[in-house]
PDB file of C-alpha atoms in Angstrom:
ATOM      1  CA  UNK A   1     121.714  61.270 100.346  1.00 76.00           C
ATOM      2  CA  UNK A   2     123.117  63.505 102.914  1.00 83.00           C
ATOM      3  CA  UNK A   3     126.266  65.068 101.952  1.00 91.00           C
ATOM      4  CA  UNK A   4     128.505  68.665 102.716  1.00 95.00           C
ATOM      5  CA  UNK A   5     130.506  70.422  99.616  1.00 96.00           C
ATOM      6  CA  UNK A   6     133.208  72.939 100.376  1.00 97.00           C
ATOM      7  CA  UNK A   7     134.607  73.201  96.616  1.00 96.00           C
ATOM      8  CA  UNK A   8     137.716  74.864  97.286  1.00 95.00           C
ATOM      9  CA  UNK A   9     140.345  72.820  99.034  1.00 94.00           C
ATOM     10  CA  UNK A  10     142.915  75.574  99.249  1.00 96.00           C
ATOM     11  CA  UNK A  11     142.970  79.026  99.102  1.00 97.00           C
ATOM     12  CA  UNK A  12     145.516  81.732  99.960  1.00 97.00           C
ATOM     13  CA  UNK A  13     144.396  85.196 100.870  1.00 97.00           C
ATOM     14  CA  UNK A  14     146.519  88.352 102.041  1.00 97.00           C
ATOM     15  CA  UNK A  15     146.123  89.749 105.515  1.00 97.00           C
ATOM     16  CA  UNK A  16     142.890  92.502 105.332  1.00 97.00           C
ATOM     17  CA  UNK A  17     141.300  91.143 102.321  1.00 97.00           C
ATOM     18  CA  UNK A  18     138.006  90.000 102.491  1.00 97.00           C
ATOM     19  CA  UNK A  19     137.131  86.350 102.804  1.00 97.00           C
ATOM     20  CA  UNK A  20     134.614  84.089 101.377  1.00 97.00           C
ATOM     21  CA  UNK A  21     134.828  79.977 101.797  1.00 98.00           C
ATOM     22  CA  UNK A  22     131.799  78.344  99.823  1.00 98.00           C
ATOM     23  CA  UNK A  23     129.763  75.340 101.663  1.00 98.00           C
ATOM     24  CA  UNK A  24     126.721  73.434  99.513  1.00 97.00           C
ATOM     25  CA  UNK A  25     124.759  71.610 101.761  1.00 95.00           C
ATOM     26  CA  UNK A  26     122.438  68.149 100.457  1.00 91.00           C
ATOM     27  CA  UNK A  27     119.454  67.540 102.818  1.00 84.00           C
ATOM     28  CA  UNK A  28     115.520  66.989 102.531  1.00 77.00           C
ATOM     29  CA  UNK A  29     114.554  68.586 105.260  1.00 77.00           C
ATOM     30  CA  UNK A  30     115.235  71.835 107.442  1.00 77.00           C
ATOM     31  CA  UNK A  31     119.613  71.991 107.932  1.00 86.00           C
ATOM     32  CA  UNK A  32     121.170  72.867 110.496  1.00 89.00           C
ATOM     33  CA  UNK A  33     124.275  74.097 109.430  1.00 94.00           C
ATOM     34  CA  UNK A  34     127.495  74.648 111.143  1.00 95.00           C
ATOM     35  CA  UNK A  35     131.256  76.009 110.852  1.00 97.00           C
ATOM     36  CA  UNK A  36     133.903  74.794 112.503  1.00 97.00           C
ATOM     37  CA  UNK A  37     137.633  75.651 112.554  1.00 97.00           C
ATOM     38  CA  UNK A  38     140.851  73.759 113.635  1.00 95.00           C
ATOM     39  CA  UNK A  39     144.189  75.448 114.122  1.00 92.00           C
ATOM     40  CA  UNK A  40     147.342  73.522 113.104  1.00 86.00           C
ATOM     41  CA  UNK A  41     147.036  70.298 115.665  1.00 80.00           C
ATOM     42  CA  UNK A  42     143.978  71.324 117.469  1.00 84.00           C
ATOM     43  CA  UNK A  43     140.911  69.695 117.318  1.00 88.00           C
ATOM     44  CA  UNK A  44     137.749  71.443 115.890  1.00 93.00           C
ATOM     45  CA  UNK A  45     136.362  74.653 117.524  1.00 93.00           C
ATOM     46  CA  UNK A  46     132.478  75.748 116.655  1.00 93.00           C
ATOM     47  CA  UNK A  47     132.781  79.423 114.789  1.00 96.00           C
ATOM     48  CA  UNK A  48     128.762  79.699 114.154  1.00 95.00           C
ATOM     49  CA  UNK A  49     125.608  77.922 113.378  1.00 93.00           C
ATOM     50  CA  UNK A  50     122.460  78.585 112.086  1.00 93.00           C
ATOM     51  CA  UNK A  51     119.255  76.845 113.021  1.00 86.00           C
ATOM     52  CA  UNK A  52     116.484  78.936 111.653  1.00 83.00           C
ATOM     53  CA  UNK A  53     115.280  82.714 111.744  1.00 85.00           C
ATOM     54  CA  UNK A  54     117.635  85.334 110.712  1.00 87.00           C
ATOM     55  CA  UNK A  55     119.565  83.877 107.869  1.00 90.00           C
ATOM     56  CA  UNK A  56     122.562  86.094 108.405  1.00 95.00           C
ATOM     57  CA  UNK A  57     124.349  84.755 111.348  1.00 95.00           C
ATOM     58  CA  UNK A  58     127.516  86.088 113.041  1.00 96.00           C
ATOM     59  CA  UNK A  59     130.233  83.795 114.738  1.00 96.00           C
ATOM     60  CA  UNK A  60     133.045  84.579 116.665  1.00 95.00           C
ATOM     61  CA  UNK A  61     136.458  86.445 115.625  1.00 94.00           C
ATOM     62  CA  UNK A  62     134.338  88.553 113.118  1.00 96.00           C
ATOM     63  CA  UNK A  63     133.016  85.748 110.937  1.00 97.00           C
ATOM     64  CA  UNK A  64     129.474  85.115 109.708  1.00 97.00           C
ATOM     65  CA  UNK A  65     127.578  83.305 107.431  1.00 98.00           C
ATOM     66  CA  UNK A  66     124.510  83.942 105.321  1.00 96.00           C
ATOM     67  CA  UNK A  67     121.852  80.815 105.170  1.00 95.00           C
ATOM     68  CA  UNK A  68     120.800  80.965 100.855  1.00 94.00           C
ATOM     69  CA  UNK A  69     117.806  77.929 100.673  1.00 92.00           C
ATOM     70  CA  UNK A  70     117.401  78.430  96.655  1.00 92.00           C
ATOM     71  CA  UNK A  71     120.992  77.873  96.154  1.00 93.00           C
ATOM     72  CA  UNK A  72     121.549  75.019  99.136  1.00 93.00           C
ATOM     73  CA  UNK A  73     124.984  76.784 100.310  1.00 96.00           C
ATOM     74  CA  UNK A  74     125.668  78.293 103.751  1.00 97.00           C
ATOM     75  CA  UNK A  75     128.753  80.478 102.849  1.00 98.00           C
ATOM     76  CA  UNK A  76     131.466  82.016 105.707  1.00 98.00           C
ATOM     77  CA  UNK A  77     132.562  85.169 105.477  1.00 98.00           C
ATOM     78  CA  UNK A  78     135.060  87.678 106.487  1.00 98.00           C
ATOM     79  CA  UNK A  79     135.559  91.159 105.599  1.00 97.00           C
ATOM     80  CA  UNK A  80     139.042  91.487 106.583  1.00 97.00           C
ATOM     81  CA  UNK A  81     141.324  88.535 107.517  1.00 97.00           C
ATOM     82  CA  UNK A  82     144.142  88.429 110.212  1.00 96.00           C
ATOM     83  CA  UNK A  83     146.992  86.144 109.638  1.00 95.00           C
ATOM     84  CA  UNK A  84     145.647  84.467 112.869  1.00 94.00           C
ATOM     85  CA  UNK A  85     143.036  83.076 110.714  1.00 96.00           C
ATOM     86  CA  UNK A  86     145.168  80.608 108.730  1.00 96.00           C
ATOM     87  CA  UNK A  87     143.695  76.952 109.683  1.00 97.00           C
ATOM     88  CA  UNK A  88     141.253  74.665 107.982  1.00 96.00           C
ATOM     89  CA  UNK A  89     137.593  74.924 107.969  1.00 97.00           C
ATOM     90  CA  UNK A  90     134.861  73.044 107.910  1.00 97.00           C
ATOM     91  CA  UNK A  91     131.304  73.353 106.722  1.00 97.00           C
ATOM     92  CA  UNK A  92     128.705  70.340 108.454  1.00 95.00           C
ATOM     93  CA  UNK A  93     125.094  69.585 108.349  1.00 92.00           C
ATOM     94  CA  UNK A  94     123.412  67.900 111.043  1.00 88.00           C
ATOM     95  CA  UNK A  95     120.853  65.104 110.550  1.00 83.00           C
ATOM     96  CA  UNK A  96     118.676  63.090 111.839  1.00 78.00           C
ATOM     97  CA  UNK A  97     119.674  59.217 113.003  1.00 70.00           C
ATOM     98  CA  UNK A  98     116.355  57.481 114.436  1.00 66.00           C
ATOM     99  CA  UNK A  99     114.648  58.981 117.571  1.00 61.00           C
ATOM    100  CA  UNK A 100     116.372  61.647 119.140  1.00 59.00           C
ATOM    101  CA  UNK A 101     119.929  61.012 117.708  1.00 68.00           C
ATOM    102  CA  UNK A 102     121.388  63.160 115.448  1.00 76.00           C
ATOM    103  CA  UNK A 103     125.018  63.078 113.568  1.00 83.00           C
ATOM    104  CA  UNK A 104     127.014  65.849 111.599  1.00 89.00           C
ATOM    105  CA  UNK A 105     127.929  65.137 107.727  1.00 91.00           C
ATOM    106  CA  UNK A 106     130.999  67.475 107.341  1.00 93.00           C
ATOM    107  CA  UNK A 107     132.687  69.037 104.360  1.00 94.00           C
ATOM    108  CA  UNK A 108     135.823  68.172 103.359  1.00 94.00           C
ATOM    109  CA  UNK A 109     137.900  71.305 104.577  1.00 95.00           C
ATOM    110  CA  UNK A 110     139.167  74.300 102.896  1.00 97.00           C
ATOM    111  CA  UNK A 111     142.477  74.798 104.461  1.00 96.00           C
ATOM    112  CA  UNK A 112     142.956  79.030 104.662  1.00 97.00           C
ATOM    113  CA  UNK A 113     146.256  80.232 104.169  1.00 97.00           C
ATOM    114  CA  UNK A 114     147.129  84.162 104.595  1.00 97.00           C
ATOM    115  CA  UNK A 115     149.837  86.353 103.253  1.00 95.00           C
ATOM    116  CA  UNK A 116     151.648  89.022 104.971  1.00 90.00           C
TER     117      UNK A 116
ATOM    118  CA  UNK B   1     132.486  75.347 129.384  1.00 69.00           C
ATOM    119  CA  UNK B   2     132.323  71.440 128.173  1.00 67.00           C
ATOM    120  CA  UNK B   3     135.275  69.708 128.047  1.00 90.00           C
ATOM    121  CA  UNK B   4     136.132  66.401 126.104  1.00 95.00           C
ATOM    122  CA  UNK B   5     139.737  65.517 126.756  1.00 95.00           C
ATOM    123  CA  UNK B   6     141.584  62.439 124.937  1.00 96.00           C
ATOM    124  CA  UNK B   7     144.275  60.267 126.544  1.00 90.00           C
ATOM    125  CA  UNK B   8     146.905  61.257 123.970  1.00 91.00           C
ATOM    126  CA  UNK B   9     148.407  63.760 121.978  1.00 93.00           C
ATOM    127  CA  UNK B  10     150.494  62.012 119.293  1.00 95.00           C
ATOM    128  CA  UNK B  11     151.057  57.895 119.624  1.00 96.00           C
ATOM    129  CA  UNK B  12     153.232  55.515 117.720  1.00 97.00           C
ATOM    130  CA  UNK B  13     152.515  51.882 117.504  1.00 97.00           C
ATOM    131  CA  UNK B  14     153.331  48.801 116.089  1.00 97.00           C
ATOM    132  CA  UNK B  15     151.703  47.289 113.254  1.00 98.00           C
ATOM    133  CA  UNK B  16     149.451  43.974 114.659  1.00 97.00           C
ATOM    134  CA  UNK B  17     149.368  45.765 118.050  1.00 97.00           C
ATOM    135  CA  UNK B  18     145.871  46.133 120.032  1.00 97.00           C
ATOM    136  CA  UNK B  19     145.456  49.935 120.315  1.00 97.00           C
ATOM    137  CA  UNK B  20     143.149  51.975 123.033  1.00 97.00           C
ATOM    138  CA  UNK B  21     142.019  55.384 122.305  1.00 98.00           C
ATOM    139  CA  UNK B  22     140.193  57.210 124.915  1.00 97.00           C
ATOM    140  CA  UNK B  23     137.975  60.146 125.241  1.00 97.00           C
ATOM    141  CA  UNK B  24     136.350  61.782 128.305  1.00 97.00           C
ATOM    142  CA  UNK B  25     133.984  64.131 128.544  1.00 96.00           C
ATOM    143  CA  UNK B  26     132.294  66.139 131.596  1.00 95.00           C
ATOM    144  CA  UNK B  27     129.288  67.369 130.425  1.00 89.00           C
ATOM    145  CA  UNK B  28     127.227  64.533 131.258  1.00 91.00           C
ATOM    146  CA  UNK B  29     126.254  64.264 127.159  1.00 91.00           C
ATOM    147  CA  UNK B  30     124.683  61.281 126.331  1.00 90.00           C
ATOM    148  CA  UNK B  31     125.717  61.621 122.816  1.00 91.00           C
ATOM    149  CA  UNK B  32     129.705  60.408 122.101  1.00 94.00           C
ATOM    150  CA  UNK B  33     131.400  60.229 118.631  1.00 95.00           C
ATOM    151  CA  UNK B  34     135.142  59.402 117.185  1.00 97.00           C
ATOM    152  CA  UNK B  35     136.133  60.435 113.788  1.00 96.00           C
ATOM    153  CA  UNK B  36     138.856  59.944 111.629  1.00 96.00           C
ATOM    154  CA  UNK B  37     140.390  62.840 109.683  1.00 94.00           C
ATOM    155  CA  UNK B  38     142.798  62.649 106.811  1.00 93.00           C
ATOM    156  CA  UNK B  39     143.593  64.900 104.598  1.00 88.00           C
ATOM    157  CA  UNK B  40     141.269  65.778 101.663  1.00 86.00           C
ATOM    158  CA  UNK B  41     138.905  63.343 103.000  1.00 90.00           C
ATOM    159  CA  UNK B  42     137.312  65.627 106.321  1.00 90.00           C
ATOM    160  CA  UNK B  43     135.971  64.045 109.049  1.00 93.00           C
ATOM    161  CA  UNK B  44     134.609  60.517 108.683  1.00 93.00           C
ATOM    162  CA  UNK B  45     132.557  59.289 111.674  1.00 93.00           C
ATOM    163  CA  UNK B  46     133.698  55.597 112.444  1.00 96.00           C
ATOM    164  CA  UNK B  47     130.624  54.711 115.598  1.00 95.00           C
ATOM    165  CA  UNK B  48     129.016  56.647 117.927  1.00 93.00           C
ATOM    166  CA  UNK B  49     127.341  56.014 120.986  1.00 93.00           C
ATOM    167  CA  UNK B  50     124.102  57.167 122.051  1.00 88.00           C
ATOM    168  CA  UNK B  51     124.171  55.452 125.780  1.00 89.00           C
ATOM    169  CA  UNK B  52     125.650  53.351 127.830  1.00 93.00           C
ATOM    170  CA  UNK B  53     126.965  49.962 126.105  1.00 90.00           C
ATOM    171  CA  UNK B  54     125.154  51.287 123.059  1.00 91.00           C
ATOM    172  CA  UNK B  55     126.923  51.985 119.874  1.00 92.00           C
ATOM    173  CA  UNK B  56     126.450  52.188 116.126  1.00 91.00           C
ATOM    174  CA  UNK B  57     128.554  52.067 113.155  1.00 93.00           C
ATOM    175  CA  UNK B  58     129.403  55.140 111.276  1.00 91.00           C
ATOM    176  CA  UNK B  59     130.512  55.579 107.526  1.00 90.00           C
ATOM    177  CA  UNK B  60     134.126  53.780 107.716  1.00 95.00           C
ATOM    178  CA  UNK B  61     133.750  50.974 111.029  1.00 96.00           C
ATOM    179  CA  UNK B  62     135.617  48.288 109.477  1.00 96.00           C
ATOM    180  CA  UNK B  63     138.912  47.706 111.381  1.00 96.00           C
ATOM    181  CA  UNK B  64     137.850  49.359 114.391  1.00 98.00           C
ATOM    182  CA  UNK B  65     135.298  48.838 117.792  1.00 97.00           C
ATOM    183  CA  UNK B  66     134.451  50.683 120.379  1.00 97.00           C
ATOM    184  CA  UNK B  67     133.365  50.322 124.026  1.00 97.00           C
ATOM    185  CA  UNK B  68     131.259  52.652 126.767  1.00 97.00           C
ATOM    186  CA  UNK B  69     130.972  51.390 130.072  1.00 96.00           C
ATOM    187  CA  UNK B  70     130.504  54.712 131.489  1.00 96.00           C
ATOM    188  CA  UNK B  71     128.513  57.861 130.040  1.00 96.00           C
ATOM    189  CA  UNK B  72     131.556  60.402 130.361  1.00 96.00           C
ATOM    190  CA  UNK B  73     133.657  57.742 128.749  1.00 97.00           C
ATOM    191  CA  UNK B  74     134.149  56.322 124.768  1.00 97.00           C
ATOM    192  CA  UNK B  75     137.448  53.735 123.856  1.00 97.00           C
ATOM    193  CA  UNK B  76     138.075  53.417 120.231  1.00 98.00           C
ATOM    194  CA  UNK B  77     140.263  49.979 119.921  1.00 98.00           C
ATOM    195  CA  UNK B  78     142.202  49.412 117.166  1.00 97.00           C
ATOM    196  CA  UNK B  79     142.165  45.103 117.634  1.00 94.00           C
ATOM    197  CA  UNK B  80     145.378  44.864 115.108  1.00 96.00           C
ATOM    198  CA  UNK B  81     146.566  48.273 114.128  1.00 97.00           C
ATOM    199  CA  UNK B  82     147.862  48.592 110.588  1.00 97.00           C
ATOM    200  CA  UNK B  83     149.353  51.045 108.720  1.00 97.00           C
ATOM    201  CA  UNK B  84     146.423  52.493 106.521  1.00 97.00           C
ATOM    202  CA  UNK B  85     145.372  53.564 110.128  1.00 98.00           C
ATOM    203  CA  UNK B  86     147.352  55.975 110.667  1.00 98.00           C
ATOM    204  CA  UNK B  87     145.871  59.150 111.215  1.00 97.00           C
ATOM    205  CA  UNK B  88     143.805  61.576 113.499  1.00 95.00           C
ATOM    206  CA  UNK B  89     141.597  60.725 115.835  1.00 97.00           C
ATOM    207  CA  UNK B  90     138.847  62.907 117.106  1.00 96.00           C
ATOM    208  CA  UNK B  91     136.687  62.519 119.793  1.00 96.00           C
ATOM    209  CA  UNK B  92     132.753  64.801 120.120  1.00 95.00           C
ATOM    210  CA  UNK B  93     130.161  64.460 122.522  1.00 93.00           C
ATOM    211  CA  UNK B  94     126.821  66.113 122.309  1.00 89.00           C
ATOM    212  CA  UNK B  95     123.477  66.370 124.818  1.00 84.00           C
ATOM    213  CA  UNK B  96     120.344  64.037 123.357  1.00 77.00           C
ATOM    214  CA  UNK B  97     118.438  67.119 123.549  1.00 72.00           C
ATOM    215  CA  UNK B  98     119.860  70.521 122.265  1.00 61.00           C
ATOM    216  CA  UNK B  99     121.555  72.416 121.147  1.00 55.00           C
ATOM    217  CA  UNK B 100     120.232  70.842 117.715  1.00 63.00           C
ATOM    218  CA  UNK B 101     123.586  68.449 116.769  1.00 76.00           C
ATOM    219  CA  UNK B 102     126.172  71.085 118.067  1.00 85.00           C
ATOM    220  CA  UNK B 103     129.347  68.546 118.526  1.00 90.00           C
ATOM    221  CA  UNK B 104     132.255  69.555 121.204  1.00 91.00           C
ATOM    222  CA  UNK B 105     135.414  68.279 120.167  1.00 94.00           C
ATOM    223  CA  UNK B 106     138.460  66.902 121.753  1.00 95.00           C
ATOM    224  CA  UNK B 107     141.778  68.030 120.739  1.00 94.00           C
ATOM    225  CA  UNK B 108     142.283  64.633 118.629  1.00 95.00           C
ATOM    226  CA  UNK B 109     145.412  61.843 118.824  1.00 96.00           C
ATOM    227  CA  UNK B 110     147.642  61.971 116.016  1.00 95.00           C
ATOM    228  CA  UNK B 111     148.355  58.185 115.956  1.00 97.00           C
ATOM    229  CA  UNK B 112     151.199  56.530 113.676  1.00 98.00           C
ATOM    230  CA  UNK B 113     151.505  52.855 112.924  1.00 98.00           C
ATOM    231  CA  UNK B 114     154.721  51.403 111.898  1.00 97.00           C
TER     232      UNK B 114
END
């Protein structure tokens, strides 16, 4: 089955460390593979996404994310965190669902909190 | 830019009342989605829609329906509303074709039953 692990559900960071939030992905076939991030009360905003090619991909406000097939995961990274960057996250596959209809599986969130 | 908008912010309602949710989007996607979100538990995709007056469950559709009479538009009714319903809502909408499952998300309705 389908499925999206982000194994840490909370983790505090101080302002200009470096960042790392884990995502294991579960799919047969070829994932497409998304971040997404949602500020206190917003709804989700896309950071970055990988389809294929270049397995390191870069997002917006100075994230990426490196595409590892042997180990399943699809990690986001940061090298040095603002305290902007406090919100949740969430990791997502996207399947198929008959014909040309397709669905995201998401992660459960890690929920990013930084110290001054 | 694409823009999926959803009637409320924040609602409170009674429980055993009929509840509307709506989402609009202007992108002319064919795709539309509602999630619930609660925390710990992520996003959990109640239907979807891929067309007009088509729809199919999701993961969690018990307690819920949904209606699309127009393509921008997808209502998520709540027939009796009860309290284990309380929660986020969030609306997506994406194109049948490309960009490869990319979702656009409202800004979601925090609703509370009481």
């Amino acid at each position: 089955a389908q499925s999206v692990t982000q194994p840490d559900i909370h983790i505090t960071v101080s302002e200009g460390a470096s960042l790392e939030l884990r995502c294991n992905y579960s799919y047969g076939a070829t994932p497409y593979l998304f971040w997404y991030v949602q500020s206190p009360g917003q709804g989700l905003q896309l950071l970055l996404k990988y389809f294929s090619g270049d397995t390191l991909v870069q997002g917006i406000k100075g994230f990426e994310a490196e595409f590892k097939r042997s180990q399943s995961s699809f990690n986001l990274r940061k090298p040095s965190v603002h305290w902007s960057d406090a919100a949740e996250y969430f990791c997502a596959v996207g399947v198929d669902y008959g014909g040309a209809t397709n669905k995201l599986i998401f992660g459960t969130g890690t929920l990013l909190a930084v110290q001054p | 830019d694409v823009k999926v908008t959803q009637s409320s912010r924040y609602l409170v309602k009674r429980t055993g009342e009929k509840v509307f949710l709506e989402c609009v989007q202007d992108m002319d996607h064919e795709n539309m989605f509602w999630y619930r979100q609660d925390p710990g538990l992520g996003l959990r995709l109640i239907y979807f829609s891929y067309d007009v007056k088509m729809k199919e469950k999701g993961d969690i559709p018990e307690g819920y329906s949904v209606s699309r009479e127009k393509k921008e538009r997808f209502s998520l009714i709540l027939e009796s509303a009860s309290t284990n319903q309380t929660s986020m809502y969030l609306c997506a909408s994406n194109p049948l074709e490309g960009p490869y499952y990319e979702q656009y998300f409202g800004p979601g309705t925090r609703l509370t039953v009481t």
